Amino acid sequence: MSDFDINKSYYFGDFLPNLLKLGIKPTQFQLNSIVRFFELLIKENKLFNLTSIVEWDDFLFRHILDSACLNLVFSSDFSKGSVLDIGSGAGIPGIPIKFLNPHLKVQMIDATRKKTIFINKVSTELELKDTCAHHGRAEDFAHNPQFRSQFDFVTARAVAELPTLLELMLPFVKKGGYAFAMKGKTVDQEIQKSSKALFELGGRISKIVDPSEVIENYPGFIVVIEKIEDTPSRFPRRNGVPSKSPLI
Ligand code: SAH
């Protein structure tokens, strides 16, 4: 990775104190990773239309800080754990999870090929080890024994409503592991609709983390779902069914 003076053109402002509130004191390598990720995203976005977030400040707060909030829930028991990020898009939250927690093994899945190509390019450029993006649908990967019940943590942001998301996430989680669903204002309504999905898929909501307790005016929530039972092999149902006919 090329080294450059990050202070030259990128201003971190309130972002760094907020990272500290999450218990993260970034190294120069991590700050360089943030800048390099942004530069790659801007460059490739012109060609491939990967994200609508193209301003540096928005990128810091809506992509990096949002992902960093997951550090509130990665328990130290799993400090060497494996993570699967479903529907990563341009690599959110998977890529920041990895460079903020280099000990975690991170895999990502996305249904759009240009996005997984981009993520793999970023992983190479940022020299992220044990990081890989796979192209395809969660519904298919979840029936592959190399993926099913293999992950300590499964993450997702902006992929589907919670009942659908649970069907896409829980099959990948090891029994005793966790799914972390990053949610916005609708979190309560989505949880209310999720009892059937939780019961059928073997999950239990263990807590809802509100990062605004540490970061003022933070708009999102993390729903922490523990996998308490094996997910029956009929789930997830075939492509598209979890969203067309959610378990509600
Ligand atoms: N997580 C990213 C991207 C959200 S957009 C972020 O928060 O910025 C939703 C992404 O999920 C898209 O890139 C889409 O291709 C992917 N996606 C939606 N349903 C999927 C499925 N069933 N399997 C795999 N990827 C899926």
XYZ file of C-alpha atoms and ligand atoms in Angstrom:
274
model
C 0.000 0.000 0.000
C 1.324 3.449 -0.835
C 2.010 5.694 2.119
C 0.903 9.287 1.999
C 0.315 12.182 4.317
C -3.258 11.649 5.439
C -3.423 15.072 7.030
C -2.784 16.734 3.713
C -6.252 16.548 2.239
C -8.441 14.549 4.640
C -9.783 16.021 7.834
C -11.074 13.586 10.467
C -12.735 16.180 12.732
C -15.203 14.680 15.239
C -14.740 11.252 13.796
C -11.647 10.360 15.852
C -13.131 11.285 19.268
C -16.169 9.190 18.328
C -13.991 6.207 17.472
C -12.301 6.616 20.862
C -15.720 6.500 22.529
C -16.141 3.086 20.925
C -12.844 2.008 22.455
C -10.937 2.254 19.170
C -7.667 4.179 19.057
C -6.743 3.901 15.392
C -3.196 3.270 14.261
C -1.642 5.118 11.319
C -2.193 1.967 9.268
C -5.909 2.020 10.083
C -6.210 5.722 9.230
C -4.412 5.078 5.957
C -6.819 2.207 5.297
C -9.795 4.522 5.732
C -8.366 7.060 3.272
C -7.323 4.427 0.758
C -10.747 2.733 0.952
C -12.389 6.106 0.294
C -10.128 6.849 -2.680
C -10.795 3.446 -4.237
C -14.521 3.828 -3.675
C -14.611 7.243 -5.350
C -12.501 6.066 -8.248
C -14.468 2.864 -8.921
C -17.825 4.456 -8.178
C -17.447 6.569 -11.305
C -17.310 3.353 -13.322
C -19.541 0.989 -11.388
C -21.996 3.027 -9.323
C -21.284 1.245 -6.026
C -22.637 3.697 -3.466
C -24.542 6.957 -3.169
C -22.205 8.119 -0.392
C -19.444 10.067 -2.110
C -18.595 12.865 0.336
C -15.693 12.309 2.732
C -17.634 13.321 5.870
C -20.596 11.100 4.978
C -18.231 8.257 4.221
C -16.576 8.636 7.637
C -19.805 8.789 9.589
C -22.220 6.652 7.600
C -19.826 3.957 6.435
C -16.849 3.793 8.796
C -18.342 4.916 12.117
C -21.487 2.862 11.524
C -19.340 -0.219 10.957
C -17.133 0.629 13.937
C -20.201 0.576 16.206
C -20.136 -3.200 15.826
C -17.113 -3.118 18.128
C -19.675 -2.581 20.878
C -20.899 -6.141 20.300
C -17.899 -8.223 19.193
C -17.320 -10.036 22.452
C -13.762 -10.678 23.510
C -14.557 -14.406 23.833
C -14.671 -14.419 20.060
C -11.597 -12.263 19.551
C -10.253 -14.665 16.955
C -13.640 -15.351 15.464
C -15.008 -15.590 11.976
C -17.407 -13.068 10.491
C -19.709 -13.249 7.485
C -21.171 -9.997 6.176
C -24.231 -10.530 4.008
C -25.131 -8.069 1.241
C -21.917 -6.077 1.763
C -22.394 -3.817 -1.245
C -19.199 -1.792 -1.457
C -17.833 -3.632 1.610
C -19.909 -2.245 4.477
C -19.573 -3.207 7.253
C -17.195 -6.078 6.281
C -14.137 -4.078 5.184
C -14.021 -1.666 8.162
C -14.714 -4.577 10.541
C -11.571 -6.216 9.200
C -9.192 -3.293 9.317
C -10.445 -2.242 12.744
C -10.209 -5.828 14.072
C -7.366 -7.489 12.166
C -7.621 -10.706 14.235
C -11.092 -11.492 12.815
C -11.480 -13.565 9.655
C -13.996 -11.778 7.449
C -15.935 -13.116 4.491
C -18.537 -11.172 2.549
C -21.331 -12.159 0.191
C -23.096 -10.016 -2.357
C -25.463 -10.843 -5.186
C -23.876 -8.233 -7.481
C -20.643 -9.320 -9.106
C -19.140 -5.861 -9.647
C -19.434 -5.259 -5.901
C -17.602 -8.429 -4.873
C -14.893 -7.674 -7.443
C -14.540 -4.228 -5.887
C -14.376 -5.635 -2.345
C -11.675 -8.125 -3.309
C -9.692 -5.348 -4.948
C -9.940 -3.256 -1.763
C -8.835 -6.255 0.347
C -5.763 -6.692 -1.833
C -4.891 -2.990 -1.896
C -5.339 -2.643 1.865
C -3.384 -5.877 2.411
C -6.204 -7.342 4.475
C -5.466 -10.976 5.328
C -8.159 -13.653 5.759
C -10.670 -11.482 3.903
C -12.690 -12.555 0.905
C -15.866 -11.580 -0.937
C -18.019 -14.180 -2.708
C -20.447 -13.439 -5.465
C -23.904 -14.997 -5.120
C -27.053 -15.054 -3.055
C -27.185 -15.770 0.649
C -30.023 -18.246 -0.002
C -27.609 -20.412 -2.026
C -24.471 -20.068 0.089
C -26.443 -20.954 3.222
C -26.950 -24.517 1.922
C -23.250 -24.971 1.201
C -21.610 -26.927 4.071
C -18.528 -24.692 3.887
C -20.735 -21.785 4.918
C -23.670 -23.229 6.852
C -23.324 -22.904 10.660
C -19.674 -21.882 10.219
C -19.534 -18.322 11.559
C -19.226 -16.847 15.045
C -20.783 -13.608 13.834
C -22.951 -12.686 10.872
C -23.540 -9.011 10.078
C -25.814 -7.140 7.671
C -26.759 -3.535 7.018
C -29.489 -2.264 4.701
C -30.249 -5.648 3.137
C -33.805 -6.539 4.226
C -36.409 -6.176 6.963
C -35.653 -8.225 10.045
C -37.955 -11.255 9.415
C -36.369 -11.723 5.969
C -32.902 -10.906 7.232
C -33.115 -13.527 9.973
C -33.767 -16.197 7.359
C -30.727 -15.014 5.399
C -28.413 -14.670 8.415
C -29.158 -17.342 11.012
C -28.377 -20.412 8.853
C -24.746 -19.206 8.670
C -24.317 -18.689 12.421
C -22.734 -21.386 14.598
C -24.955 -22.497 17.447
C -23.986 -20.181 20.315
C -22.835 -17.480 17.872
C -24.540 -14.221 16.978
C -26.188 -12.326 14.144
C -25.881 -8.539 14.323
C -28.538 -6.696 12.330
C -27.781 -2.990 11.864
C -31.082 -1.165 11.889
C -32.527 2.334 11.771
C -35.636 3.981 13.175
C -37.954 1.099 12.263
C -36.170 -1.301 14.596
C -39.109 -1.713 17.007
C -41.673 -2.455 14.300
C -39.310 -4.918 12.637
C -38.698 -6.718 15.926
C -42.427 -6.952 16.577
C -42.827 -8.799 13.274
C -39.963 -11.201 13.965
C -41.250 -13.662 16.614
C -42.202 -16.334 14.117
C -38.909 -16.070 12.205
C -36.915 -16.235 15.443
C -38.821 -19.310 16.596
C -38.602 -21.151 13.265
C -34.942 -20.354 12.645
C -33.565 -20.971 16.145
C -32.742 -17.409 17.154
C -33.342 -15.280 20.229
C -32.887 -11.522 20.519
C -30.430 -11.121 23.346
C -30.243 -7.325 23.280
C -30.682 -4.172 21.266
C -27.632 -1.987 21.446
C -28.148 1.757 21.123
C -24.829 3.374 20.168
C -26.255 6.826 21.005
C -25.466 5.913 24.612
C -21.835 6.568 23.684
C -22.082 8.634 20.480
C -24.388 11.615 20.731
C -27.335 11.624 18.291
C -26.326 8.354 16.720
C -29.256 7.300 14.508
C -29.021 3.486 14.421
C -29.323 0.353 16.522
C -27.722 -3.070 16.536
C -30.050 -5.992 17.097
C -28.067 -8.822 18.684
C -29.544 -12.224 17.924
C -28.137 -15.350 19.533
C -28.460 -18.645 17.689
C -29.821 -20.993 20.315
C -30.983 -23.897 18.092
C -29.862 -25.344 14.786
C -31.755 -23.836 11.857
C -33.884 -26.514 10.118
C -32.374 -27.508 6.765
C -35.404 -26.248 4.810
C -34.248 -22.675 5.566
C -33.444 -20.445 3.869
C -36.080 -21.122 1.258
C -35.199 -20.692 -2.395
C -33.939 -17.436 -3.917
C -36.219 -14.512 -3.341
C -38.761 -16.358 -1.175
C -37.481 -14.984 2.172
C -38.249 -11.459 0.940
C -41.432 -12.246 -1.020
C -43.006 -14.351 1.756
C -41.228 -13.463 4.993
C -41.759 -15.682 8.053
C -44.266 -13.383 9.764
N -24.400 -3.424 3.302
C -24.121 -2.374 2.346
C -24.954 -2.503 1.071
C -26.442 -2.409 1.268
S -27.328 -2.484 -0.284
C -24.312 -1.030 2.998
O -24.903 -0.956 4.066
O -23.869 -0.029 2.426
C -27.894 -4.173 -0.228
C -26.911 -5.141 -0.852
O -27.354 -6.443 -0.552
C -26.840 -5.037 -2.370
O -25.486 -4.864 -2.762
C -27.427 -6.362 -2.867
O -26.748 -6.841 -4.014
C -27.214 -7.272 -1.673
N -28.211 -8.354 -1.502
C -29.553 -8.211 -1.360
N -30.152 -9.411 -1.191
C -29.153 -10.329 -1.211
C -29.124 -11.756 -1.085
N -30.239 -12.451 -0.903
N -27.935 -12.378 -1.141
C -26.789 -11.662 -1.338
N -26.753 -10.319 -1.463
C -27.917 -9.653 -1.406
